[in-house]
Amino acid sequence: MNLDLRQADLAHVFHPQTDLARHAEVGPFLIERAQGVWVWDAEGRRYLDAMAGLWCVGLGYSEPRLVEAARRQLERLPFCQSFGGRAHAPAIRLAERLAALAPPGLTRVFFASSGSEANDTAIKLAWYLWNARGAPQRKRILARRRSYHGVTVASGSLTGLPLLHGGFDLPQPFVHHLTAPHAAQQAAPGESEEAFAARLVRELEEAIATLGADTIAAFVAEPVIGAGGVIVPPAGYFPAVQEVLRRHGILFVVDEVITGFWRTGPVWGAEAFGIEPDLLVCAKQLTSGYQPLSAVLVREDLYREIATESGRRGSFAHGFTWSGHPVACAVGLEALNLYAERDIARHVARIAPEFQRRLRQAGEHPRVREARGLGLLGGLEMREPADAARLEAAARARGLIVRAVGGDTVALCPPLVIEGAELDALFDRLTLALGDLG
Ligand SMILES: Cc1ncc(COP(=O)(O)O)c(C=O)c1O
């Protein structure tokens, strides 16, 4: 039996995050190859990938330096575990580089393979810490509605999207969700940005008072909510949240799986919003998507508490087969070399204002309720939620890949290396697609 690819997909592939009933009717969207910001489908049609794959291919497709880094590592040492103190150069050097890039005080790096695993790890670290401190009742985790933190039982519980919970018995009761900092839908008519932020912070204070600060382990947030609808928080929100968390001794876990590595302008979204994380979770652009790799960056003093507790227990008994996989780490190191050599920070600073200007221009279309974004991350929230999926389909027919997210928003997250003419192609195609909605 050797079915053609389309038939074999329909017969055997169980697709993630897919309407499987519809998939059986429409079949796969088969991608064959990619170069730079472009991908080609099996019929040879070319698309500008304005989603950088899945928010990850920051350096663009088919980058020979990343391919070569993987090949070299595969030949030299294709696998080495990190359990029991085993070590190898790629993980050591990458941890060193991440610590140098990290916000102040975050010196320790725990590797995993996905954003979900890294967020699960962050939850377990928070619980482990509070148990070690003799406060085992601190189990609750605060998160926000519309956030996306992953799909495992724990990280999927942090996620604040009902579509991701339904049918899976999520969220688990240790998570308490707060209002999303989503002015377009949550601010009262005439409420200023400052007043909206202050109301959200009051809600946080009230939740802590009701639940009891001594039952709460951590607060988890994306600096800009990505897959929940590209939601940029109001000015003043994060500094005020941080102050409340500090006052109550609640750990601040910053999920930078999308926002890390210059996506919003600075290296971290935390920097863009003046957040000082206790734990920082990153993935995706860490390897430009070429290898599955995530990391939890941990404050030195917290690490020391954990290390002492692990000595008492006989082990820090958490970790994955692929924690610090040498090929993934070698590719991550080379990606960081390329971000530096190509001065991606300066490139993003130069091109992001034009991206945001064109995004807001597209947002003037009557079917769009609001255009918003930061850096090279953007979203168009549609007046009619169903228009988000329609716009995704219309864009694809015009040779542009965008993604409907959060039920009402179309996300744009092009490779960071996108150049001016490609930006023109992106927005020309988006404008045509908006026109196709009628
Ligand atoms: C902010 C954020 N956190 C966590 C995740 C989960 O990552 P993964 O799909 O690698 O488990 C994602 C995935 O898109 C994400 O956007």
PDB file of N, CA and C in Angstrom, residues 145-146 179-187 196 199-200 225 228-234 369-370 372 381 406 408-409:
ATOM      1  N   ARG A 145      -8.215  35.070  31.608  1.00  0.00           N
ATOM      2  CA  ARG A 145      -9.031  34.572  30.506  1.00  0.00           C
ATOM      3  C   ARG A 145      -8.396  35.028  29.196  1.00  0.00           C
ATOM      4  N   ARG A 146      -8.573  34.280  28.176  1.00  0.00           N
ATOM      5  CA  ARG A 146      -8.033  34.524  26.827  1.00  0.00           C
ATOM      6  C   ARG A 146      -6.530  34.305  26.734  1.00  0.00           C
ATOM      7  N   THR A 179      -9.932  38.622  34.636  1.00  0.00           N
ATOM      8  CA  THR A 179     -10.350  39.270  33.387  1.00  0.00           C
ATOM      9  C   THR A 179      -9.141  39.557  32.488  1.00  0.00           C
ATOM     10  N   ALA A 180      -9.304  39.344  31.190  1.00  0.00           N
ATOM     11  CA  ALA A 180      -8.239  39.660  30.235  1.00  0.00           C
ATOM     12  C   ALA A 180      -8.081  41.179  30.120  1.00  0.00           C
ATOM     13  N   PRO A 181      -6.853  41.668  29.964  1.00  0.00           N
ATOM     14  CA  PRO A 181      -6.632  43.116  29.822  1.00  0.00           C
ATOM     15  C   PRO A 181      -6.965  43.568  28.399  1.00  0.00           C
ATOM     16  N   HIS A 182      -8.212  43.393  28.032  1.00  0.00           N
ATOM     17  CA  HIS A 182      -8.646  43.477  26.636  1.00  0.00           C
ATOM     18  C   HIS A 182      -9.633  44.647  26.518  1.00  0.00           C
ATOM     19  N   ALA A 183      -9.070  45.831  26.315  1.00  0.00           N
ATOM     20  CA  ALA A 183      -9.882  47.055  26.371  1.00  0.00           C
ATOM     21  C   ALA A 183     -11.052  47.018  25.386  1.00  0.00           C
ATOM     22  N   ALA A 184     -10.828  46.484  24.165  1.00  0.00           N
ATOM     23  CA  ALA A 184     -11.877  46.527  23.136  1.00  0.00           C
ATOM     24  C   ALA A 184     -13.155  45.838  23.622  1.00  0.00           C
ATOM     25  N   GLN A 185     -12.993  44.810  24.475  1.00  0.00           N
ATOM     26  CA  GLN A 185     -14.185  44.079  24.927  1.00  0.00           C
ATOM     27  C   GLN A 185     -14.499  44.249  26.410  1.00  0.00           C
ATOM     28  N   GLN A 186     -13.482  44.607  27.199  1.00  0.00           N
ATOM     29  CA  GLN A 186     -13.701  44.626  28.650  1.00  0.00           C
ATOM     30  C   GLN A 186     -13.780  46.023  29.259  1.00  0.00           C
ATOM     31  N   ALA A 187     -13.270  47.041  28.556  1.00  0.00           N
ATOM     32  CA  ALA A 187     -13.335  48.392  29.126  1.00  0.00           C
ATOM     33  C   ALA A 187     -14.779  48.893  29.013  1.00  0.00           C
ATOM     34  N   PHE A 196      -9.180  51.645  33.303  1.00  0.00           N
ATOM     35  CA  PHE A 196      -9.373  50.220  32.993  1.00  0.00           C
ATOM     36  C   PHE A 196      -8.286  49.390  33.678  1.00  0.00           C
ATOM     37  N   ARG A 199      -8.893  49.160  37.331  1.00  0.00           N
ATOM     38  CA  ARG A 199      -9.999  48.249  37.671  1.00  0.00           C
ATOM     39  C   ARG A 199      -9.517  46.792  37.647  1.00  0.00           C
ATOM     40  N   LEU A 200      -8.665  46.458  36.647  1.00  0.00           N
ATOM     41  CA  LEU A 200      -8.131  45.091  36.580  1.00  0.00           C
ATOM     42  C   LEU A 200      -7.264  44.786  37.803  1.00  0.00           C
ATOM     43  N   ILE A 225      -0.874  38.896  25.094  1.00  0.00           N
ATOM     44  CA  ILE A 225      -1.575  37.630  24.850  1.00  0.00           C
ATOM     45  C   ILE A 225      -1.518  37.364  23.346  1.00  0.00           C
ATOM     46  N   GLY A 228      -4.649  34.008  22.157  1.00  0.00           N
ATOM     47  CA  GLY A 228      -5.978  34.404  22.647  1.00  0.00           C
ATOM     48  C   GLY A 228      -6.511  35.646  21.960  1.00  0.00           C
ATOM     49  N   GLY A 229      -5.732  36.205  20.999  1.00  0.00           N
ATOM     50  CA  GLY A 229      -6.258  37.351  20.246  1.00  0.00           C
ATOM     51  C   GLY A 229      -5.328  38.559  20.132  1.00  0.00           C
ATOM     52  N   VAL A 230      -4.013  38.360  20.325  1.00  0.00           N
ATOM     53  CA  VAL A 230      -3.033  39.465  20.216  1.00  0.00           C
ATOM     54  C   VAL A 230      -3.550  40.664  21.039  1.00  0.00           C
ATOM     55  N   ILE A 231      -3.533  40.498  22.350  1.00  0.00           N
ATOM     56  CA  ILE A 231      -4.105  41.504  23.248  1.00  0.00           C
ATOM     57  C   ILE A 231      -2.973  42.231  23.982  1.00  0.00           C
ATOM     58  N   VAL A 232      -2.877  43.536  23.691  1.00  0.00           N
ATOM     59  CA  VAL A 232      -1.840  44.378  24.303  1.00  0.00           C
ATOM     60  C   VAL A 232      -2.463  45.011  25.552  1.00  0.00           C
ATOM     61  N   PRO A 233      -1.832  44.859  26.708  1.00  0.00           N
ATOM     62  CA  PRO A 233      -2.461  45.364  27.939  1.00  0.00           C
ATOM     63  C   PRO A 233      -2.427  46.888  28.013  1.00  0.00           C
ATOM     64  N   PRO A 234      -3.323  47.473  28.819  1.00  0.00           N
ATOM     65  CA  PRO A 234      -3.316  48.937  28.952  1.00  0.00           C
ATOM     66  C   PRO A 234      -2.087  49.430  29.707  1.00  0.00           C
ATOM     67  N   ARG A 369     -12.892  45.699  13.835  1.00  0.00           N
ATOM     68  CA  ARG A 369     -13.265  46.453  15.025  1.00  0.00           C
ATOM     69  C   ARG A 369     -12.063  47.203  15.596  1.00  0.00           C
ATOM     70  N   GLU A 370     -10.907  46.526  15.623  1.00  0.00           N
ATOM     71  CA  GLU A 370      -9.711  47.166  16.177  1.00  0.00           C
ATOM     72  C   GLU A 370      -8.462  46.496  15.608  1.00  0.00           C
ATOM     73  N   ARG A 372      -4.453  46.141  16.497  1.00  0.00           N
ATOM     74  CA  ARG A 372      -3.564  46.378  17.643  1.00  0.00           C
ATOM     75  C   ARG A 372      -2.324  45.504  17.510  1.00  0.00           C
ATOM     76  N   GLU A 381      -8.967  42.553  15.167  1.00  0.00           N
ATOM     77  CA  GLU A 381     -10.184  41.994  15.763  1.00  0.00           C
ATOM     78  C   GLU A 381     -11.359  42.380  14.872  1.00  0.00           C
ATOM     79  N   GLY A 406      -8.323  33.238  19.015  1.00  0.00           N
ATOM     80  CA  GLY A 406      -9.151  33.805  20.073  1.00  0.00           C
ATOM     81  C   GLY A 406     -10.623  33.920  19.690  1.00  0.00           C
ATOM     82  N   ASP A 408     -12.054  35.652  17.329  1.00  0.00           N
ATOM     83  CA  ASP A 408     -12.544  36.863  16.654  1.00  0.00           C
ATOM     84  C   ASP A 408     -11.439  37.707  16.023  1.00  0.00           C
ATOM     85  N   THR A 409     -10.206  37.226  16.107  1.00  0.00           N
ATOM     86  CA  THR A 409      -9.057  38.063  15.711  1.00  0.00           C
ATOM     87  C   THR A 409      -8.195  37.328  14.686  1.00  0.00           C
TER      88      THR A 409
END
